[in-house]
Amino acid sequence: FSVVWKQPVRGQRTSVAALGLRPVFSANCERQSDSRMSRPSGALIEHFLLKCEGGLAGRPIAVEGLQKTITDVLVRLIPLNGEDQNLRLTADRNVSVFGQESPVSAYFRLGVEHLLFGYDHLFFLLLLVLLFKSLRSCVLMVTSFTIAHSITLAASVLSLVTLPFAPVEAAIALSILFVARELLCRLDQRSLIAGHFPYLLVFVFGLLHGFGFAGVLTEIGLPEDEALEALALFNLGLETGQVMVVLLIGGLRLLVAPLLSLQASQRLVRLTVFLIGSVSACWFIQRSLVILMA
């Protein structure tokens, strides 16, 4: 087997040891060559040959050190005969067996989980739901955000338009801070774009968040023969997670609102917005320092 082991790198990290992750194969496998290293932009790639008596089908594969991280690993087996096989390893399940997942199904789950556990995107959606209070406005908001981030996600992953990952992350934090600031202002004190063109604001920030989504997918990579299908499933997973979040927030508002007075409800909203704005400000400073120190 020809093994390609790709890991994302940022800053000045130049060695596999710096990441602390190593693929571990079953006992019937042994190396047949030394590692050959290459480092394209944003990644460190190791190539080596592996001999496995009886093959890899039905055999476990693991990633040593994965249980100590919050990283996912996608493993793709491309046999000379038969269908390709995928499996996904996580910190909670760092050992798996080929044949348990369809070739691109992991990308849908990856999209859902990236949205649900991506706190910056969650905060942004929460603020948007607070900014657009009616059902109709929330639907239009979700539609605008979806169209925008789908455009830049596809353009970036397909290498039509690319932006550096670190500045995008800093700009995403700034977008959250901007919306938080707008929510803390009275209606007559909000900026022109937020006060009169809110859907345009969502669309512009959606373009920005699309580059953030693309950063994750670019690090993992797409299967060459099923790139468009995997991209579509990842994006569908993002939309599924997004709808789940919006429905959850809307449901909580309907449940909590009758229990609180108008004044108490307004105070709770302002406190939530202030906390999110404070966290996003810290993220922006931290991510900006990373850029300056790189």
mmCIF file of C-alpha atoms in Angstrom:
data_model
loop_
_atom_site.group_PDB
_atom_site.id
_atom_site.type_symbol
_atom_site.label_atom_id
_atom_site.label_comp_id
_atom_site.label_asym_id
_atom_site.label_seq_id
_atom_site.Cartn_x
_atom_site.Cartn_y
_atom_site.Cartn_z
ATOM 1 C CA PHE A 1 0.000 0.000 0.000
ATOM 2 C CA SER A 2 1.132 3.543 -0.740
ATOM 3 C CA VAL A 3 0.337 5.583 2.381
ATOM 4 C CA VAL A 4 -0.180 9.350 2.343
ATOM 5 C CA TRP A 5 -0.417 10.869 5.843
ATOM 6 C CA LYS A 6 -1.441 14.532 5.709
ATOM 7 C CA GLN A 7 -1.557 16.843 8.711
ATOM 8 C CA PRO A 8 -2.375 20.571 8.838
ATOM 9 C CA VAL A 9 0.394 22.839 10.117
ATOM 10 C CA ARG A 10 0.298 26.472 11.085
ATOM 11 C CA GLY A 11 2.915 29.001 12.039
ATOM 12 C CA GLN A 12 6.414 27.618 12.329
ATOM 13 C CA ARG A 13 5.587 23.973 12.993
ATOM 14 C CA THR A 14 7.595 21.879 10.594
ATOM 15 C CA SER A 15 7.705 18.346 11.938
ATOM 16 C CA VAL A 16 5.270 15.523 12.472
ATOM 17 C CA ALA A 17 6.394 15.265 16.092
ATOM 18 C CA ALA A 18 5.108 18.780 16.713
ATOM 19 C CA LEU A 19 1.542 17.545 16.125
ATOM 20 C CA GLY A 20 1.941 14.361 18.125
ATOM 21 C CA LEU A 21 -0.244 12.223 15.835
ATOM 22 C CA ARG A 22 0.841 8.949 14.197
ATOM 23 C CA PRO A 23 -1.138 6.371 12.171
ATOM 24 C CA VAL A 24 -1.053 2.859 13.633
ATOM 25 C CA PHE A 25 -1.861 -0.145 11.441
ATOM 26 C CA SER A 26 -2.772 -3.717 12.357
ATOM 27 C CA ALA A 27 -0.185 -6.332 13.291
ATOM 28 C CA ASN A 28 -0.138 -7.840 9.775
ATOM 29 C CA CYS A 29 1.411 -4.644 8.367
ATOM 30 C CA GLU A 30 5.043 -3.562 8.205
ATOM 31 C CA ARG A 31 6.806 -0.661 6.549
ATOM 32 C CA GLN A 32 8.615 -1.245 3.285
ATOM 33 C CA SER A 33 10.248 2.175 2.886
ATOM 34 C CA ASP A 34 11.479 5.218 4.777
ATOM 35 C CA SER A 35 9.227 8.263 5.017
ATOM 36 C CA ARG A 36 9.406 10.909 2.326
ATOM 37 C CA MET A 37 8.236 14.319 3.553
ATOM 38 C CA SER A 38 6.791 17.284 1.679
ATOM 39 C CA ARG A 39 5.243 20.513 2.893
ATOM 40 C CA PRO A 40 2.821 22.311 0.582
ATOM 41 C CA SER A 41 1.037 25.389 1.886
ATOM 42 C CA GLY A 42 -0.650 24.716 5.226
ATOM 43 C CA ALA A 43 0.108 20.995 5.391
ATOM 44 C CA LEU A 44 2.792 18.460 6.160
ATOM 45 C CA ILE A 45 2.593 15.283 4.058
ATOM 46 C CA GLU A 46 4.391 11.996 4.735
ATOM 47 C CA HIS A 47 4.652 9.281 2.054
ATOM 48 C CA PHE A 48 5.732 5.669 2.703
ATOM 49 C CA LEU A 49 5.053 2.106 1.542
ATOM 50 C CA LEU A 50 3.306 -0.459 3.695
ATOM 51 C CA LYS A 51 3.070 -4.238 3.210
ATOM 52 C CA CYS A 52 0.033 -5.915 4.799
ATOM 53 C CA GLU A 53 -0.382 -9.682 4.463
ATOM 54 C CA GLY A 54 -4.050 -10.322 3.781
ATOM 55 C CA GLY A 55 -4.797 -6.647 3.067
ATOM 56 C CA LEU A 56 -6.499 -3.968 5.163
ATOM 57 C CA ALA A 57 -10.171 -4.900 4.690
ATOM 58 C CA GLY A 58 -11.708 -5.712 8.056
ATOM 59 C CA ARG A 59 -8.522 -4.684 9.855
ATOM 60 C CA PRO A 60 -8.421 -1.938 12.509
ATOM 61 C CA ILE A 61 -6.558 1.313 12.009
ATOM 62 C CA ALA A 62 -5.822 3.898 14.684
ATOM 63 C CA VAL A 63 -4.193 7.283 15.171
ATOM 64 C CA GLU A 64 -1.942 7.467 18.191
ATOM 65 C CA GLY A 65 -2.376 10.663 20.209
ATOM 66 C CA LEU A 66 -5.769 11.526 18.701
ATOM 67 C CA GLN A 67 -7.571 10.920 21.996
ATOM 68 C CA LYS A 68 -5.735 13.912 23.491
ATOM 69 C CA THR A 69 -6.996 16.337 20.825
ATOM 70 C CA ILE A 70 -10.229 17.743 19.379
ATOM 71 C CA THR A 71 -9.118 16.802 15.869
ATOM 72 C CA ASP A 72 -10.862 14.504 13.398
ATOM 73 C CA VAL A 73 -9.046 12.241 10.934
ATOM 74 C CA LEU A 74 -10.581 11.009 7.682
ATOM 75 C CA VAL A 75 -9.049 7.795 6.360
ATOM 76 C CA ARG A 76 -9.582 6.741 2.746
ATOM 77 C CA LEU A 77 -8.704 3.301 1.366
ATOM 78 C CA ILE A 78 -8.473 3.114 -2.427
ATOM 79 C CA PRO A 79 -8.059 -0.537 -3.492
ATOM 80 C CA LEU A 80 -6.975 -1.609 -6.983
ATOM 81 C CA ASN A 81 -10.221 -3.570 -7.265
ATOM 82 C CA GLY A 82 -13.534 -2.755 -5.614
ATOM 83 C CA GLU A 83 -15.074 0.378 -4.130
ATOM 84 C CA ASP A 84 -13.228 2.980 -2.110
ATOM 85 C CA GLN A 85 -13.802 2.901 1.643
ATOM 86 C CA ASN A 86 -13.821 5.712 4.195
ATOM 87 C CA LEU A 87 -13.755 5.843 7.926
ATOM 88 C CA ARG A 88 -13.581 8.700 10.391
ATOM 89 C CA LEU A 89 -11.543 8.725 13.580
ATOM 90 C CA THR A 90 -12.205 11.108 16.473
ATOM 91 C CA ALA A 91 -10.866 11.707 19.966
ATOM 92 C CA ASP A 92 -13.655 9.505 21.345
ATOM 93 C CA ARG A 93 -13.120 6.788 18.720
ATOM 94 C CA ASN A 94 -9.508 6.746 17.611
ATOM 95 C CA VAL A 95 -9.694 3.122 16.360
ATOM 96 C CA SER A 96 -11.993 1.874 13.593
ATOM 97 C CA VAL A 97 -12.308 -0.779 10.885
ATOM 98 C CA PHE A 98 -12.649 -0.285 7.141
ATOM 99 C CA GLY A 99 -16.025 -1.006 5.622
ATOM 100 C CA GLN A 100 -18.139 0.763 8.266
ATOM 101 C CA GLU A 101 -18.892 3.985 6.329
ATOM 102 C CA SER A 102 -19.831 4.840 2.756
ATOM 103 C CA PRO A 103 -17.163 6.679 0.736
ATOM 104 C CA VAL A 104 -18.354 10.242 1.393
ATOM 105 C CA SER A 105 -20.903 9.950 4.210
ATOM 106 C CA ALA A 106 -18.333 11.188 6.725
ATOM 107 C CA TYR A 107 -18.387 14.610 5.090
ATOM 108 C CA PHE A 108 -22.072 15.162 5.967
ATOM 109 C CA ARG A 109 -21.475 14.384 9.644
ATOM 110 C CA LEU A 110 -18.356 16.506 9.573
ATOM 111 C CA GLY A 111 -20.400 19.472 8.321
ATOM 112 C CA VAL A 112 -23.060 19.051 11.007
ATOM 113 C CA GLU A 113 -20.509 18.715 13.794
ATOM 114 C CA HIS A 114 -18.390 21.602 12.552
ATOM 115 C CA LEU A 115 -21.412 23.902 12.781
ATOM 116 C CA LEU A 116 -22.627 22.571 16.137
ATOM 117 C CA PHE A 117 -19.197 22.636 17.790
ATOM 118 C CA GLY A 118 -17.798 25.701 16.021
ATOM 119 C CA TYR A 119 -18.434 28.230 18.778
ATOM 120 C CA ASP A 120 -17.712 31.302 16.672
ATOM 121 C CA HIS A 121 -20.323 30.266 14.079
ATOM 122 C CA LEU A 122 -22.776 29.360 16.856
ATOM 123 C CA PHE A 123 -22.356 32.769 18.483
ATOM 124 C CA PHE A 124 -22.856 34.492 15.145
ATOM 125 C CA LEU A 125 -26.100 32.582 14.481
ATOM 126 C CA LEU A 126 -27.376 33.340 17.984
ATOM 127 C CA LEU A 127 -26.793 37.055 17.486
ATOM 128 C CA LEU A 128 -28.515 36.967 14.095
ATOM 129 C CA VAL A 129 -31.598 35.299 15.598
ATOM 130 C CA LEU A 130 -31.696 38.083 18.201
ATOM 131 C CA LEU A 131 -31.264 40.697 15.471
ATOM 132 C CA PHE A 132 -34.041 39.239 13.274
ATOM 133 C CA LYS A 133 -36.907 38.502 15.625
ATOM 134 C CA SER A 134 -39.822 37.523 13.382
ATOM 135 C CA LEU A 135 -40.139 34.111 11.712
ATOM 136 C CA ARG A 136 -40.149 35.652 8.234
ATOM 137 C CA SER A 137 -37.020 37.713 8.900
ATOM 138 C CA CYS A 138 -35.232 34.663 10.364
ATOM 139 C CA VAL A 139 -36.042 32.626 7.254
ATOM 140 C CA LEU A 140 -34.704 35.407 5.001
ATOM 141 C CA MET A 141 -31.638 35.744 7.223
ATOM 142 C CA VAL A 142 -30.857 32.007 7.096
ATOM 143 C CA THR A 143 -31.362 32.000 3.329
ATOM 144 C CA SER A 144 -29.026 34.966 2.813
ATOM 145 C CA PHE A 145 -26.357 33.483 5.085
ATOM 146 C CA THR A 146 -26.640 30.060 3.421
ATOM 147 C CA ILE A 147 -26.315 31.377 -0.130
ATOM 148 C CA ALA A 148 -23.339 33.540 0.819
ATOM 149 C CA HIS A 149 -21.258 30.961 2.670
ATOM 150 C CA SER A 150 -22.054 28.291 0.068
ATOM 151 C CA ILE A 151 -20.535 30.535 -2.618
ATOM 152 C CA THR A 152 -17.241 31.135 -0.831
ATOM 153 C CA LEU A 153 -17.053 27.588 0.554
ATOM 154 C CA ALA A 154 -17.235 26.121 -2.942
ATOM 155 C CA ALA A 155 -14.974 28.784 -4.488
ATOM 156 C CA SER A 156 -12.304 28.311 -1.832
ATOM 157 C CA VAL A 157 -12.336 24.499 -1.665
ATOM 158 C CA LEU A 158 -12.209 24.268 -5.468
ATOM 159 C CA SER A 159 -9.259 26.743 -5.452
ATOM 160 C CA LEU A 160 -11.116 29.411 -7.428
ATOM 161 C CA VAL A 161 -10.591 31.985 -4.650
ATOM 162 C CA THR A 162 -8.377 31.482 -1.613
ATOM 163 C CA LEU A 163 -7.655 33.562 1.476
ATOM 164 C CA PRO A 164 -5.126 32.949 4.286
ATOM 165 C CA PHE A 165 -6.721 31.048 7.162
ATOM 166 C CA ALA A 166 -5.480 33.175 10.079
ATOM 167 C CA PRO A 167 -6.782 36.570 8.815
ATOM 168 C CA VAL A 168 -10.134 34.957 7.989
ATOM 169 C CA GLU A 169 -10.441 33.625 11.545
ATOM 170 C CA ALA A 170 -9.644 37.068 12.957
ATOM 171 C CA ALA A 171 -12.188 38.701 10.643
ATOM 172 C CA ILE A 172 -14.864 36.182 11.708
ATOM 173 C CA ALA A 173 -14.305 37.154 15.350
ATOM 174 C CA LEU A 174 -14.606 40.806 14.333
ATOM 175 C CA SER A 175 -17.900 40.106 12.520
ATOM 176 C CA ILE A 176 -19.331 38.631 15.737
ATOM 177 C CA LEU A 177 -18.145 41.665 17.694
ATOM 178 C CA PHE A 178 -19.725 44.017 15.142
ATOM 179 C CA VAL A 179 -23.160 42.354 15.338
ATOM 180 C CA ALA A 180 -22.954 42.290 19.161
ATOM 181 C CA ARG A 181 -22.215 46.027 19.157
ATOM 182 C CA GLU A 182 -25.204 46.680 16.883
ATOM 183 C CA LEU A 183 -27.529 44.749 19.202
ATOM 184 C CA LEU A 184 -26.383 46.759 22.211
ATOM 185 C CA CYS A 185 -27.250 50.025 20.451
ATOM 186 C CA ARG A 186 -30.699 51.581 20.135
ATOM 187 C CA LEU A 187 -32.321 51.260 16.728
ATOM 188 C CA ASP A 188 -31.647 54.909 15.861
ATOM 189 C CA GLN A 189 -27.955 54.510 16.801
ATOM 190 C CA ARG A 190 -27.168 51.479 14.663
ATOM 191 C CA SER A 191 -24.916 51.709 11.635
ATOM 192 C CA LEU A 192 -26.419 52.402 8.215
ATOM 193 C CA ILE A 193 -25.894 48.868 6.898
ATOM 194 C CA ALA A 194 -27.336 47.166 10.018
ATOM 195 C CA GLY A 195 -30.234 49.587 10.319
ATOM 196 C CA HIS A 196 -31.321 49.775 6.667
ATOM 197 C CA PHE A 197 -29.671 46.837 4.867
ATOM 198 C CA PRO A 198 -29.511 44.015 7.441
ATOM 199 C CA TYR A 199 -29.785 41.211 4.878
ATOM 200 C CA LEU A 200 -26.894 42.673 2.913
ATOM 201 C CA LEU A 201 -24.899 42.679 6.152
ATOM 202 C CA VAL A 202 -25.714 38.998 6.695
ATOM 203 C CA PHE A 203 -24.778 38.182 3.112
ATOM 204 C CA VAL A 204 -21.382 39.924 3.361
ATOM 205 C CA PHE A 205 -20.560 38.245 6.659
ATOM 206 C CA GLY A 206 -21.822 34.946 5.216
ATOM 207 C CA LEU A 207 -19.206 35.230 2.471
ATOM 208 C CA LEU A 208 -16.592 35.647 5.183
ATOM 209 C CA HIS A 209 -17.799 32.675 7.234
ATOM 210 C CA GLY A 210 -17.765 30.544 4.081
ATOM 211 C CA PHE A 211 -13.991 30.982 3.921
ATOM 212 C CA GLY A 212 -13.852 29.830 7.545
ATOM 213 C CA PHE A 213 -15.816 26.676 6.724
ATOM 214 C CA ALA A 214 -13.534 26.108 3.745
ATOM 215 C CA GLY A 215 -10.452 26.258 5.959
ATOM 216 C CA VAL A 216 -11.552 23.138 7.796
ATOM 217 C CA LEU A 217 -12.483 21.254 4.649
ATOM 218 C CA THR A 218 -9.283 22.275 2.860
ATOM 219 C CA GLU A 219 -7.165 20.927 5.721
ATOM 220 C CA ILE A 220 -8.898 17.551 5.485
ATOM 221 C CA GLY A 221 -9.043 17.442 1.700
ATOM 222 C CA LEU A 222 -11.617 16.041 -0.725
ATOM 223 C CA PRO A 223 -11.586 12.673 -2.496
ATOM 224 C CA GLU A 224 -10.416 13.412 -6.036
ATOM 225 C CA ASP A 225 -13.038 11.292 -7.799
ATOM 226 C CA GLU A 226 -15.943 12.449 -5.594
ATOM 227 C CA ALA A 227 -14.939 16.007 -4.720
ATOM 228 C CA LEU A 228 -18.218 17.663 -5.717
ATOM 229 C CA GLU A 229 -20.321 15.058 -3.898
ATOM 230 C CA ALA A 230 -18.242 15.368 -0.726
ATOM 231 C CA LEU A 231 -18.388 19.177 -0.918
ATOM 232 C CA ALA A 232 -22.178 19.080 -1.358
ATOM 233 C CA LEU A 233 -22.586 16.715 1.600
ATOM 234 C CA PHE A 234 -20.357 18.866 3.813
ATOM 235 C CA ASN A 235 -22.388 21.960 2.889
ATOM 236 C CA LEU A 236 -25.641 20.069 3.473
ATOM 237 C CA GLY A 237 -24.329 19.073 6.878
ATOM 238 C CA LEU A 238 -23.609 22.732 7.644
ATOM 239 C CA GLU A 239 -27.167 23.708 6.658
ATOM 240 C CA THR A 240 -28.627 20.890 8.767
ATOM 241 C CA GLY A 241 -26.641 22.029 11.787
ATOM 242 C CA GLN A 242 -27.596 25.631 11.107
ATOM 243 C CA VAL A 243 -31.338 24.858 10.985
ATOM 244 C CA MET A 244 -31.028 22.808 14.182
ATOM 245 C CA VAL A 245 -29.408 25.756 15.975
ATOM 246 C CA VAL A 246 -31.952 28.321 14.742
ATOM 247 C CA LEU A 247 -34.893 26.068 15.698
ATOM 248 C CA LEU A 248 -33.370 25.398 19.122
ATOM 249 C CA ILE A 249 -32.825 29.092 19.828
ATOM 250 C CA GLY A 250 -36.319 29.938 18.583
ATOM 251 C CA GLY A 251 -37.842 27.203 20.742
ATOM 252 C CA LEU A 252 -35.983 28.386 23.842
ATOM 253 C CA ARG A 253 -37.200 31.932 23.240
ATOM 254 C CA LEU A 254 -40.807 30.728 23.032
ATOM 255 C CA LEU A 255 -40.425 28.730 26.256
ATOM 256 C CA VAL A 256 -38.560 31.331 28.309
ATOM 257 C CA ALA A 257 -40.309 34.525 27.163
ATOM 258 C CA PRO A 258 -43.632 33.837 28.974
ATOM 259 C CA LEU A 259 -41.744 33.176 32.220
ATOM 260 C CA LEU A 260 -40.002 36.565 32.296
ATOM 261 C CA SER A 261 -41.192 40.137 32.350
ATOM 262 C CA LEU A 262 -40.338 42.321 29.363
ATOM 263 C CA GLN A 263 -37.677 44.135 31.363
ATOM 264 C CA ALA A 264 -36.090 40.901 32.630
ATOM 265 C CA SER A 265 -36.128 39.453 29.102
ATOM 266 C CA GLN A 266 -34.386 42.531 27.712
ATOM 267 C CA ARG A 267 -31.749 42.364 30.451
ATOM 268 C CA LEU A 268 -31.102 38.693 29.721
ATOM 269 C CA VAL A 269 -30.681 39.424 26.008
ATOM 270 C CA ARG A 270 -28.304 42.330 26.684
ATOM 271 C CA LEU A 271 -26.246 40.225 29.107
ATOM 272 C CA THR A 272 -26.001 37.402 26.537
ATOM 273 C CA VAL A 273 -24.971 39.810 23.785
ATOM 274 C CA PHE A 274 -22.417 41.489 26.052
ATOM 275 C CA LEU A 275 -20.810 38.162 26.999
ATOM 276 C CA ILE A 276 -20.644 37.023 23.363
ATOM 277 C CA GLY A 277 -19.188 40.381 22.341
ATOM 278 C CA SER A 278 -16.551 40.154 25.078
ATOM 279 C CA VAL A 279 -15.510 36.645 24.043
ATOM 280 C CA SER A 280 -15.348 37.627 20.372
ATOM 281 C CA ALA A 281 -13.206 40.660 21.252
ATOM 282 C CA CYS A 282 -10.758 38.344 23.042
ATOM 283 C CA TRP A 283 -10.754 36.019 20.027
ATOM 284 C CA PHE A 284 -10.044 38.931 17.690
ATOM 285 C CA ILE A 285 -7.100 40.122 19.807
ATOM 286 C CA GLN A 286 -5.719 36.585 20.179
ATOM 287 C CA ARG A 287 -6.033 35.769 16.471
ATOM 288 C CA SER A 288 -4.561 39.113 15.459
ATOM 289 C CA LEU A 289 -1.542 38.476 17.669
ATOM 290 C CA VAL A 290 -1.072 35.097 15.991
ATOM 291 C CA ILE A 291 -0.959 36.858 12.618
ATOM 292 C CA LEU A 292 1.542 39.447 13.852
ATOM 293 C CA MET A 293 3.802 36.823 15.435
ATOM 294 C CA ALA A 294 3.744 34.418 12.461
#
